[in-house]
Amino acid sequence: MALKGRELNMWMPIMINIRNTIILMALPSMVTADLIPLTDSTLKKIDGEGIGIVLEDFVFQAGEQANGGTFEISGLENSSGAPVVFGISQFYVSGSNSNRGTNVINNPVNLGRLLYPYNIELRDGDDLGITDKAVLELAAPEKLVDESYFQVSKENRTERRFPGQQVASGQRVDSISGFNNSIFSSRAGEKADLGIRFDLEVNGSNAQSLENHIKDLAIDGSYVRLWGGGNRVEAEINLNIYASQLEFRACNSSGANCGDSVYFNDIGIESQIGDGSYQPVTFEVTPDGQFSFLVGSLEGKCVTNATGGCVAGADKNRLIEYYESGPTTNTYIGNINIGGAAVNTPGNFGSSTISNLQIQYLEVTSHDL
Amino acid sequence: MIKKIMIILCFMPTFYVFALEPLAEDELQKVLGQGGVYLSGDITINENGGPLNDASDASTPAIWQANCSGASTNKRCGARIAVNAGDGANSGWLVLDNIRGRFSFEGMTLKTRTINDGFSGDGVLFDNDVLEIGLPNKVSYGDVSYTLANSSKARPTDVGFNQTDILNVKVDGDVTMRGNLLLFPTGTP
């Protein structure tokens, strides 16, 4: 059957389209590009400095009461030599409003943010005041701004810092005047509730049940830095703890008839321990099998003159820097009360503040009894 | 010929009347992502004693024996991890001792995931791939125990061995662990 003029005109576009379609269908097979290996120069630009860790929709729960079974910590004795066993009834990590661990399983929490994750990183010690060392840093989410949570009011003082020593002038913290809530990278849904309930078993029978609960915990800005310094592991620790409430209470052996809770409300702890390799923190076990926790001494950091002061020079300047801007510990508890007692009633201990505590030497060693 | 083509063309559109439709949430949940791995595990450590134990060898100190049966009063029969955080010769060892028991889990998943939304606005800014480890809902512990201790020597068979046990932990039961562990490189690319 031959096509006549008009029919041919009508079918031409369709035939052309079919041809184009076939050509188009054939096109992908003409693409010769393939996966190619990345060159070294490209790879070098990918600077994965560390490993970010985020726990998404996280819930953790363990314990004898929560999941059945046995969960015990033993090895302790009371004063009369009877073995004391901690039976963990419940240990949980969940989102806020856990209601003392009753709302855990369906109350997940995100720990860390994609933009502010927990981070494990090898860092150059030269940037951190730890000269010529590679430093392993384990860090909690960064603060949004690198500032203290505490806003303080200061006063000028001229006094003897120590009886018999010379008079010195300077500023001293008078009180905590406010809080800087803009430092937190953890948002409301990213603060965890965690707690532990345990039974004290003395001589195999339950004696008492104790509970600790922490609400809305954030540890933004905390880190541990570890490096090898002269045949041992040295560390610098920055521990920031913020929580809306810490609660302790004791109940009877079956976990009922609980007494009044002791509440620590609005807690802020910012503790810096150690100052790079200048004042390292070490954790060791002594040759006779006891542990020893040491925050390095400042003794001998400068050459002293006849009156016991530092001889002027770089060593002295470094010490001045240490005292002025070195590691400090600041702690604030908004309110301590028993059983929710209101302010200005018995059972309410008001607020407490520790500011500018500087650990200049610390040695803790265990001993056998 | 033309009629045939026409007939074929007439019916062609009917093959395409089904447009793309959004999948319902429950349908999507049935779709398994490729490249993921589903893991189950069961590990038993030192249930019947430690590798260094040999009671028949007279030269082995009695402190390091093989009998881990329930009736045995000898508790020192698990694996041992000793860490020296100081100068090896002049300092002691932090020890995780008598590690034994069974750990098992089912339903741990391993896959990569592109995150470009969600996370209260962080996802859009993040817009990257992560390694997602889906935690098993439940990890079962079967008679898992260990001891935290300080020791003067790395091994109980060493001369001058002296150890202070700090605490013993025993777990027999389930631990609930839900959620996803996301891992990704950080820093400035």
Coordinates of C-alpha atoms in Angstrom, one line a residue:
Chain A
M1 CA 0.0 0.0 0.0
A2 CA 1.6 3.2 -1.2
L3 CA 1.0 6.5 0.7
K4 CA -0.6 9.3 -1.2
G5 CA 0.4 12.9 -0.8
R6 CA -2.1 14.0 1.9
E7 CA -1.8 10.8 3.9
L8 CA 2.0 11.1 3.7
N9 CA 1.8 14.7 5.0
M10 CA -0.3 13.5 7.9
W11 CA 2.0 10.7 8.9
M12 CA 5.3 12.4 8.4
P13 CA 5.4 14.1 11.8
I14 CA 4.6 10.9 13.6
M15 CA 7.3 9.0 11.6
I16 CA 9.8 11.7 12.4
N17 CA 8.8 11.6 16.1
I18 CA 9.3 7.8 16.1
R19 CA 12.7 8.2 14.6
N20 CA 13.6 10.9 17.1
T21 CA 12.3 8.7 19.9
I22 CA 14.5 5.9 18.8
I23 CA 17.5 8.2 18.6
L24 CA 16.7 9.5 22.1
M25 CA 16.4 6.0 23.4
A26 CA 19.7 5.2 22.0
L27 CA 21.4 8.2 23.6
P28 CA 22.1 6.8 27.1
S29 CA 24.1 4.0 25.6
M30 CA 26.4 6.6 24.0
V31 CA 27.3 8.1 27.4
T32 CA 30.7 6.8 28.1
A33 CA 31.3 8.6 31.4
D34 CA 32.1 6.2 34.2
L35 CA 32.8 6.4 37.9
I36 CA 36.4 7.6 38.1
P37 CA 38.7 7.4 41.1
L38 CA 39.2 10.7 43.0
T39 CA 42.7 12.1 42.7
D40 CA 44.9 12.7 45.6
S41 CA 44.6 16.5 45.2
T42 CA 40.8 16.2 45.4
L43 CA 40.8 13.9 48.3
K44 CA 43.1 16.2 50.2
K45 CA 40.5 18.9 50.2
I46 CA 38.0 16.7 52.0
D47 CA 39.1 17.5 55.4
G48 CA 37.1 15.2 57.6
E49 CA 38.6 16.5 60.8
G50 CA 36.7 14.2 63.1
I51 CA 33.8 11.9 63.5
G52 CA 30.5 13.4 64.4
I53 CA 28.2 11.4 66.4
V54 CA 24.4 12.0 66.8
L55 CA 22.0 9.7 68.6
E56 CA 18.6 10.1 66.9
D57 CA 15.4 9.2 68.8
F58 CA 17.5 7.5 71.5
V59 CA 16.1 5.7 74.5
F60 CA 18.1 3.5 76.9
Q61 CA 16.6 1.5 79.8
A62 CA 18.1 -1.3 81.9
G63 CA 17.4 -2.7 85.3
E64 CA 15.8 -5.4 87.3
Q65 CA 12.4 -3.7 87.7
A66 CA 12.3 -2.3 84.2
N67 CA 13.3 -5.3 82.2
G68 CA 13.5 -8.2 84.7
G69 CA 16.7 -10.2 85.2
T70 CA 19.6 -9.2 87.4
F71 CA 21.7 -6.0 87.4
E72 CA 24.0 -5.8 90.3
I73 CA 27.0 -3.9 91.5
S74 CA 28.8 -5.7 94.3
G75 CA 32.1 -5.7 96.1
L76 CA 31.3 -3.2 98.8
E77 CA 31.0 -3.8 102.6
N78 CA 29.3 -1.9 105.3
S79 CA 31.0 -0.9 108.6
S80 CA 30.3 -4.3 110.1
G81 CA 31.8 -6.2 107.2
A82 CA 28.5 -7.4 105.7
P83 CA 28.5 -7.4 101.9
V84 CA 26.5 -4.6 100.3
V85 CA 25.0 -5.1 96.8
F86 CA 23.6 -2.3 94.7
G87 CA 20.7 -3.9 92.7
I88 CA 19.9 -1.5 89.8
S89 CA 16.1 -1.4 89.5
Q90 CA 16.2 1.0 86.7
F91 CA 18.7 3.0 84.8
Y92 CA 17.3 5.2 82.0
V93 CA 18.2 7.9 79.4
S94 CA 15.2 9.5 77.7
G95 CA 13.6 12.7 76.6
S96 CA 12.4 15.4 79.0
N97 CA 9.4 14.9 81.1
S98 CA 10.3 11.4 81.9
N99 CA 8.5 11.8 85.2
R100 CA 11.1 10.0 87.3
G101 CA 11.6 7.3 84.7
T102 CA 8.0 6.3 84.3
N103 CA 7.8 7.8 80.8
V104 CA 10.8 6.4 79.0
I105 CA 10.2 4.0 76.2
N106 CA 8.0 6.3 74.1
N107 CA 9.9 9.4 75.0
P108 CA 13.0 9.5 72.8
V109 CA 15.6 12.2 72.7
N110 CA 18.2 13.4 70.1
L111 CA 21.6 13.6 71.7
G112 CA 23.8 16.0 69.7
R113 CA 22.7 17.9 66.6
L114 CA 23.9 17.4 63.0
L115 CA 25.4 20.9 63.1
Y116 CA 26.7 20.5 66.7
P117 CA 27.4 16.8 67.1
Y118 CA 29.4 14.8 69.7
N119 CA 32.8 14.7 68.2
I120 CA 35.9 12.5 68.3
E121 CA 38.9 14.2 66.7
L122 CA 42.6 14.1 66.5
R123 CA 43.9 17.7 66.9
D124 CA 47.1 19.5 66.6
G125 CA 48.3 20.2 70.2
D126 CA 50.1 23.4 69.0
D127 CA 46.6 25.0 68.7
L128 CA 45.6 23.9 72.2
G129 CA 48.6 24.9 74.3
I130 CA 50.0 21.3 74.2
T131 CA 53.1 21.8 72.2
D132 CA 54.3 19.2 69.7
K133 CA 51.6 16.6 70.6
A134 CA 48.8 15.0 68.8
V135 CA 45.8 15.3 71.0
L136 CA 42.7 13.0 71.0
E137 CA 39.7 15.1 71.8
L138 CA 36.4 13.6 72.9
A139 CA 33.9 16.5 72.8
A140 CA 30.2 17.1 73.6
P141 CA 28.3 19.5 71.3
E142 CA 30.0 22.9 71.2
K143 CA 28.5 25.9 72.8
L144 CA 26.9 28.3 70.3
V145 CA 29.1 31.1 71.6
D146 CA 32.2 30.4 73.6
E147 CA 31.1 32.2 76.7
S148 CA 30.3 31.3 80.3
Y149 CA 26.8 30.5 81.3
F150 CA 27.2 32.7 84.3
Q151 CA 27.0 36.4 84.2
V152 CA 28.6 37.8 87.3
S153 CA 28.8 41.1 89.0
K154 CA 32.2 42.0 90.3
E155 CA 33.6 44.3 92.9
N156 CA 37.0 46.0 93.3
R157 CA 38.9 44.8 96.4
T158 CA 42.2 45.8 97.9
E159 CA 43.3 43.3 100.5
R160 CA 45.7 40.7 101.6
R161 CA 45.0 37.5 99.6
F162 CA 46.7 35.5 102.4
P163 CA 47.5 36.5 106.0
G164 CA 50.9 38.0 106.3
Q165 CA 51.3 38.4 102.5
Q166 CA 51.4 41.7 100.7
V167 CA 48.3 43.7 99.8
A168 CA 46.9 43.2 96.3
S169 CA 44.2 44.9 94.3
G170 CA 41.8 43.2 92.0
Q171 CA 38.3 42.2 91.2
R172 CA 36.3 39.6 92.9
V173 CA 33.0 38.0 92.0
D174 CA 30.3 39.5 94.1
S175 CA 27.3 37.5 92.9
I176 CA 25.9 35.8 89.9
S177 CA 23.6 38.3 88.3
G178 CA 22.1 36.3 85.5
F179 CA 22.6 33.5 83.0
N180 CA 23.5 33.4 79.4
N181 CA 21.0 31.0 77.8
S182 CA 22.3 31.8 74.3
I183 CA 25.3 29.6 74.8
F184 CA 23.4 26.4 74.4
S185 CA 23.5 24.5 71.1
S186 CA 21.3 21.8 72.6
R187 CA 17.7 22.9 72.1
A188 CA 14.7 22.0 74.3
G189 CA 14.1 18.6 72.7
E190 CA 17.8 17.7 72.8
K191 CA 18.2 17.7 76.6
A192 CA 18.0 14.3 78.2
D193 CA 16.4 13.0 81.4
L194 CA 18.4 10.4 83.1
G195 CA 18.2 8.6 86.3
I196 CA 19.0 5.5 88.4
R197 CA 17.0 3.7 91.0
F198 CA 18.8 1.1 93.0
D199 CA 18.1 -1.1 96.0
L200 CA 20.7 -1.5 98.7
E201 CA 20.9 -5.2 99.6
V202 CA 22.7 -5.9 102.8
N203 CA 23.4 -9.5 103.6
G204 CA 21.1 -10.6 100.8
S205 CA 18.0 -8.7 101.8
N206 CA 16.7 -5.4 100.5
A207 CA 17.4 -2.7 103.0
Q208 CA 16.4 0.5 101.2
S209 CA 15.7 1.9 97.8
L210 CA 17.4 5.0 96.6
E211 CA 16.5 7.2 93.5
N212 CA 18.4 9.8 91.6
H213 CA 16.9 11.7 88.7
I214 CA 18.3 14.4 86.5
K215 CA 16.0 16.5 84.4
D216 CA 16.9 18.3 81.1
L217 CA 20.6 17.6 81.2
A218 CA 22.9 19.3 78.7
I219 CA 26.7 19.1 78.7
D220 CA 27.4 21.6 75.9
G221 CA 31.1 22.6 75.6
S222 CA 32.4 19.7 77.6
Y223 CA 35.5 17.8 76.4
V224 CA 38.3 15.5 77.4
R225 CA 41.7 16.0 75.7
L226 CA 44.2 13.2 76.0
W227 CA 47.8 13.0 74.9
G228 CA 50.9 11.1 75.7
G229 CA 53.4 13.0 77.9
G230 CA 56.5 11.4 79.2
N231 CA 55.5 7.7 79.6
R232 CA 52.0 8.4 80.8
V233 CA 48.6 9.6 79.6
E234 CA 47.9 13.3 80.3
A235 CA 44.6 15.0 80.1
E236 CA 42.8 18.3 80.2
I237 CA 39.1 18.1 81.2
N238 CA 36.4 20.6 80.7
L239 CA 33.2 19.5 82.3
N240 CA 30.0 21.6 81.8
I241 CA 26.8 20.3 83.3
Y242 CA 23.5 22.1 83.1
A243 CA 20.3 20.7 84.4
S244 CA 16.9 22.0 85.5
Q245 CA 16.7 19.7 88.4
L246 CA 18.6 17.0 90.3
E247 CA 16.5 15.0 92.7
F248 CA 17.5 12.4 95.4
R249 CA 15.1 10.4 97.4
A250 CA 15.0 7.3 99.6
C251 CA 12.2 4.8 99.7
N252 CA 11.6 1.6 101.7
S253 CA 12.9 -1.7 100.5
S254 CA 10.0 -2.3 98.1
G255 CA 10.5 1.1 96.5
A256 CA 7.3 2.6 98.0
N257 CA 6.6 5.0 100.9
C258 CA 9.3 7.4 99.7
G259 CA 10.5 10.1 101.9
D260 CA 10.8 13.8 100.9
S261 CA 13.0 14.4 97.9
V262 CA 16.0 16.6 98.1
Y263 CA 15.9 18.9 95.1
F264 CA 18.8 20.8 93.5
N265 CA 17.1 23.2 91.0
D266 CA 18.6 25.1 88.1
I267 CA 22.1 23.6 88.2
G268 CA 25.0 25.0 86.3
I269 CA 28.5 23.6 86.7
E270 CA 31.4 24.8 84.5
S271 CA 34.6 23.1 85.6
Q272 CA 37.9 23.3 83.8
I273 CA 40.5 21.0 85.2
G274 CA 44.1 21.1 84.1
D275 CA 45.8 23.6 81.7
G276 CA 47.3 21.7 78.8
S277 CA 50.8 20.4 79.3
Y278 CA 51.4 23.2 81.8
Q279 CA 49.2 21.6 84.4
P280 CA 48.3 18.2 83.2
V281 CA 45.7 15.9 84.7
T282 CA 46.8 12.3 85.1
F283 CA 45.1 9.1 86.2
E284 CA 47.4 6.3 87.2
V285 CA 47.5 3.2 89.2
T286 CA 50.4 3.1 91.7
P287 CA 52.8 0.1 91.7
D288 CA 51.1 -1.3 94.8
G289 CA 47.7 -1.4 93.0
Q290 CA 46.0 1.8 94.2
F291 CA 44.6 4.4 91.9
S292 CA 45.9 8.0 91.9
F293 CA 44.2 11.0 90.3
L294 CA 46.5 14.0 90.0
V295 CA 46.2 17.6 88.9
G296 CA 49.7 18.8 88.3
S297 CA 51.4 21.1 90.8
L298 CA 52.4 24.7 90.0
E299 CA 55.4 24.4 92.3
G300 CA 58.7 25.3 90.7
K301 CA 57.0 26.9 87.6
C302 CA 59.2 29.9 88.1
V303 CA 62.5 30.8 89.7
T304 CA 61.9 32.5 93.0
N305 CA 63.8 35.5 94.4
A306 CA 64.9 36.2 98.0
T307 CA 61.4 37.1 99.2
G308 CA 59.7 34.1 97.6
G309 CA 58.2 35.9 94.6
C310 CA 58.8 35.0 91.0
V311 CA 61.7 36.4 89.1
A312 CA 60.5 38.6 86.3
G313 CA 60.4 36.9 82.9
A314 CA 58.5 34.5 80.7
D315 CA 57.9 32.0 83.5
K316 CA 56.4 34.7 85.7
N317 CA 54.2 36.0 82.9
R318 CA 52.9 32.4 82.2
L319 CA 52.0 32.1 85.9
I320 CA 50.2 35.4 85.8
E321 CA 48.3 34.3 82.8
Y322 CA 47.4 31.1 84.6
Y323 CA 46.0 33.0 87.6
E324 CA 44.2 35.5 85.5
S325 CA 42.7 33.3 82.8
G326 CA 43.6 29.8 83.7
P327 CA 41.2 26.9 84.4
T328 CA 38.5 27.7 86.9
T329 CA 35.4 26.0 88.3
N330 CA 32.2 27.9 88.7
T331 CA 29.1 26.3 90.1
Y332 CA 25.6 27.6 90.7
I333 CA 22.6 25.9 92.2
G334 CA 19.4 28.1 91.9
N335 CA 17.7 26.5 94.8
I336 CA 18.2 23.6 97.2
N337 CA 15.1 22.4 99.1
I338 CA 13.6 19.4 100.7
G339 CA 10.2 18.2 99.6
G340 CA 9.6 21.3 97.5
A341 CA 9.6 23.6 100.4
A342 CA 9.0 27.2 99.3
V343 CA 11.6 30.0 99.6
N344 CA 11.9 31.4 103.1
T345 CA 10.4 28.4 104.8
P346 CA 12.2 25.7 106.8
G347 CA 13.5 23.1 104.4
N348 CA 14.6 25.6 101.8
F349 CA 18.3 26.3 101.7
G350 CA 18.2 29.0 99.0
S351 CA 20.8 29.2 96.3
S352 CA 24.5 28.5 96.4
T353 CA 27.4 29.7 94.3
I354 CA 31.0 28.7 94.0
S355 CA 32.9 31.0 91.7
N356 CA 36.5 31.2 90.5
L357 CA 37.6 28.0 92.2
Q358 CA 41.0 27.2 90.8
I359 CA 42.5 23.8 91.4
Q360 CA 46.2 24.5 91.7
Y361 CA 47.1 21.0 92.9
L362 CA 45.1 17.9 93.6
E363 CA 46.1 14.4 94.4
V364 CA 43.6 11.7 95.3
T365 CA 44.9 8.2 96.1
S366 CA 43.0 5.2 97.2
H367 CA 44.0 3.1 100.2
D368 CA 42.9 -0.3 101.4
L369 CA 40.9 -0.5 104.6
Chain B
M1 CA 0.8 -1.3 7.7
I2 CA -0.4 2.2 8.6
K3 CA -3.5 0.7 10.1
K4 CA -1.4 -1.5 12.3
I5 CA 0.7 1.5 13.4
M6 CA -2.5 3.5 14.1
I7 CA -4.0 0.7 16.1
I8 CA -0.8 0.3 18.1
L9 CA -0.6 4.1 18.6
C10 CA -4.2 4.2 19.7
F11 CA -3.6 1.8 22.4
M12 CA -0.2 3.2 23.4
P13 CA -1.6 6.0 25.7
T14 CA -3.6 3.4 27.7
F15 CA -0.3 2.1 29.0
Y16 CA 0.4 5.4 30.7
V17 CA -2.9 6.3 32.3
F18 CA -1.5 5.4 35.7
A19 CA 0.2 8.5 36.8
L20 CA 2.9 8.6 39.6
E21 CA 1.1 8.6 42.9
P22 CA 2.5 9.4 46.3
L23 CA 3.1 6.3 48.4
A24 CA 1.3 6.2 51.7
E25 CA 3.5 6.2 54.8
D26 CA 2.7 2.6 55.6
E27 CA 3.5 1.6 52.0
L28 CA 6.8 3.4 52.2
Q29 CA 7.7 1.6 55.4
K30 CA 7.5 -1.7 53.5
V31 CA 10.1 -0.5 51.0
L32 CA 13.5 -1.7 52.0
G33 CA 16.4 0.5 51.1
Q34 CA 19.1 -1.2 49.1
G35 CA 22.6 -1.4 50.4
G36 CA 21.6 -1.8 54.1
V37 CA 22.6 -4.6 56.3
Y38 CA 20.6 -6.2 59.0
L39 CA 22.7 -7.7 61.8
S40 CA 22.1 -10.1 64.6
G41 CA 24.8 -11.1 67.0
D42 CA 25.5 -13.6 69.7
I43 CA 28.8 -13.5 71.5
T44 CA 29.8 -15.6 74.4
I45 CA 33.0 -14.7 76.3
N46 CA 34.8 -17.0 78.7
E47 CA 31.8 -18.9 79.8
N48 CA 33.9 -21.8 80.8
G49 CA 37.0 -20.2 82.0
G50 CA 39.9 -18.1 80.8
P51 CA 42.6 -19.1 78.3
L52 CA 45.5 -18.9 80.7
N53 CA 43.9 -21.3 83.2
D54 CA 45.4 -24.6 83.6
A55 CA 44.9 -26.3 87.0
S56 CA 46.9 -29.3 86.1
D57 CA 50.0 -27.2 85.7
A58 CA 51.7 -27.2 89.1
S59 CA 53.6 -24.1 88.2
T60 CA 50.5 -22.0 87.7
P61 CA 49.5 -20.1 90.8
A62 CA 46.3 -21.2 92.3
I63 CA 44.8 -17.7 91.9
W64 CA 44.4 -18.4 88.2
Q65 CA 42.4 -21.6 87.8
A66 CA 40.1 -23.0 85.2
N67 CA 37.0 -23.9 87.2
C68 CA 34.2 -21.5 86.4
S69 CA 31.3 -23.7 87.4
G70 CA 28.6 -22.3 89.7
A71 CA 29.7 -24.5 92.6
S72 CA 33.3 -23.3 92.4
T73 CA 34.3 -20.6 94.9
N74 CA 37.0 -19.5 92.5
K75 CA 35.8 -16.3 90.8
R76 CA 38.9 -15.5 88.9
C77 CA 38.2 -17.2 85.6
G78 CA 37.2 -14.6 83.0
A79 CA 39.0 -12.5 80.4
R80 CA 41.2 -9.7 81.6
I81 CA 42.0 -6.3 80.2
A82 CA 44.8 -4.4 81.9
V83 CA 45.6 -0.8 81.0
N84 CA 48.7 1.0 82.1
A85 CA 48.1 4.8 82.0
G86 CA 51.5 5.6 83.3
D87 CA 55.1 4.6 83.1
G88 CA 54.9 0.8 82.6
A89 CA 57.7 -0.1 85.0
N90 CA 56.9 2.2 87.8
S91 CA 53.1 2.2 87.9
G92 CA 50.2 -0.1 88.3
W93 CA 47.4 -1.3 86.1
L94 CA 43.8 -0.4 85.8
V95 CA 42.0 -3.7 85.2
L96 CA 38.8 -4.9 83.9
D97 CA 38.9 -8.5 85.1
N98 CA 36.8 -11.6 85.1
I99 CA 34.9 -10.6 82.0
R100 CA 32.5 -13.4 81.1
G101 CA 29.0 -13.9 79.8
R102 CA 26.9 -13.8 76.8
F103 CA 25.7 -10.8 74.8
S104 CA 23.1 -11.1 72.0
F105 CA 21.1 -8.8 69.9
E106 CA 18.9 -8.9 66.9
G107 CA 17.8 -6.1 64.6
M108 CA 20.8 -3.9 64.4
T109 CA 20.8 -2.2 61.0
L110 CA 23.7 -0.6 59.1
K111 CA 23.1 1.7 56.1
T112 CA 23.9 5.1 54.6
R113 CA 21.3 7.8 54.6
T114 CA 21.0 11.2 53.1
I115 CA 19.7 13.8 55.5
N116 CA 18.4 17.0 53.9
D117 CA 15.4 17.8 56.0
G118 CA 14.0 17.3 59.5
F119 CA 16.0 17.6 62.7
S120 CA 14.2 20.8 63.6
G121 CA 15.7 22.7 60.6
D122 CA 19.2 21.2 60.9
G123 CA 18.6 18.7 58.1
V124 CA 18.3 21.3 55.3
L125 CA 21.6 23.0 56.3
F126 CA 23.4 19.7 56.9
D127 CA 22.4 18.2 53.5
N128 CA 24.8 15.3 53.6
D129 CA 25.2 11.6 53.9
V130 CA 25.6 9.8 57.2
L131 CA 26.3 6.3 58.3
E132 CA 23.2 5.1 60.2
I133 CA 23.5 2.4 62.8
G134 CA 20.0 1.4 63.9
L135 CA 20.3 0.2 67.4
P136 CA 18.7 -3.1 68.3
N137 CA 15.7 -2.5 70.4
K138 CA 16.9 -5.0 72.9
V139 CA 20.3 -6.3 73.9
S140 CA 20.2 -9.5 76.0
Y141 CA 22.9 -10.1 78.6
G142 CA 23.3 -13.7 79.8
D143 CA 25.2 -13.9 83.1
V144 CA 27.5 -11.1 82.1
S145 CA 29.9 -10.1 84.8
Y146 CA 33.1 -8.1 85.2
T147 CA 35.2 -6.6 87.9
L148 CA 36.8 -3.2 88.0
A149 CA 40.1 -3.4 89.8
N150 CA 43.5 -1.8 90.4
S151 CA 46.4 -4.2 90.1
S152 CA 50.2 -4.0 90.6
K153 CA 50.9 -6.3 87.7
A154 CA 49.4 -6.9 84.3
R155 CA 48.9 -10.6 84.9
P156 CA 48.0 -12.5 88.0
T157 CA 50.9 -14.9 87.2
D158 CA 53.5 -12.1 87.5
V159 CA 55.7 -12.0 90.5
G160 CA 54.5 -9.5 93.1
F161 CA 50.9 -9.6 91.9
N162 CA 48.6 -7.6 94.2
Q163 CA 45.1 -6.6 93.2
T164 CA 42.4 -4.4 94.8
D165 CA 38.9 -5.1 93.5
I166 CA 36.8 -1.9 93.4
L167 CA 33.5 -3.3 92.3
N168 CA 31.9 -6.2 90.5
V169 CA 29.1 -5.8 88.0
K170 CA 26.7 -8.6 87.1
V171 CA 24.0 -8.3 84.4
D172 CA 21.5 -11.0 83.5
G173 CA 18.6 -9.8 81.5
D174 CA 17.6 -7.4 78.7
V175 CA 18.7 -3.8 78.1
T176 CA 16.5 -1.6 76.0
M177 CA 18.3 0.5 73.5
R178 CA 16.4 2.3 70.8
G179 CA 17.2 4.9 68.2
N180 CA 19.8 5.5 65.5
L181 CA 23.4 6.2 65.9
L182 CA 24.5 8.6 63.1
L183 CA 28.2 8.9 62.2
F184 CA 29.6 11.5 59.8
P185 CA 32.8 13.4 59.1
T186 CA 33.0 16.8 60.7
G187 CA 35.2 19.8 60.0
T188 CA 35.3 22.3 57.2
P189 CA 35.4 20.6 53.8

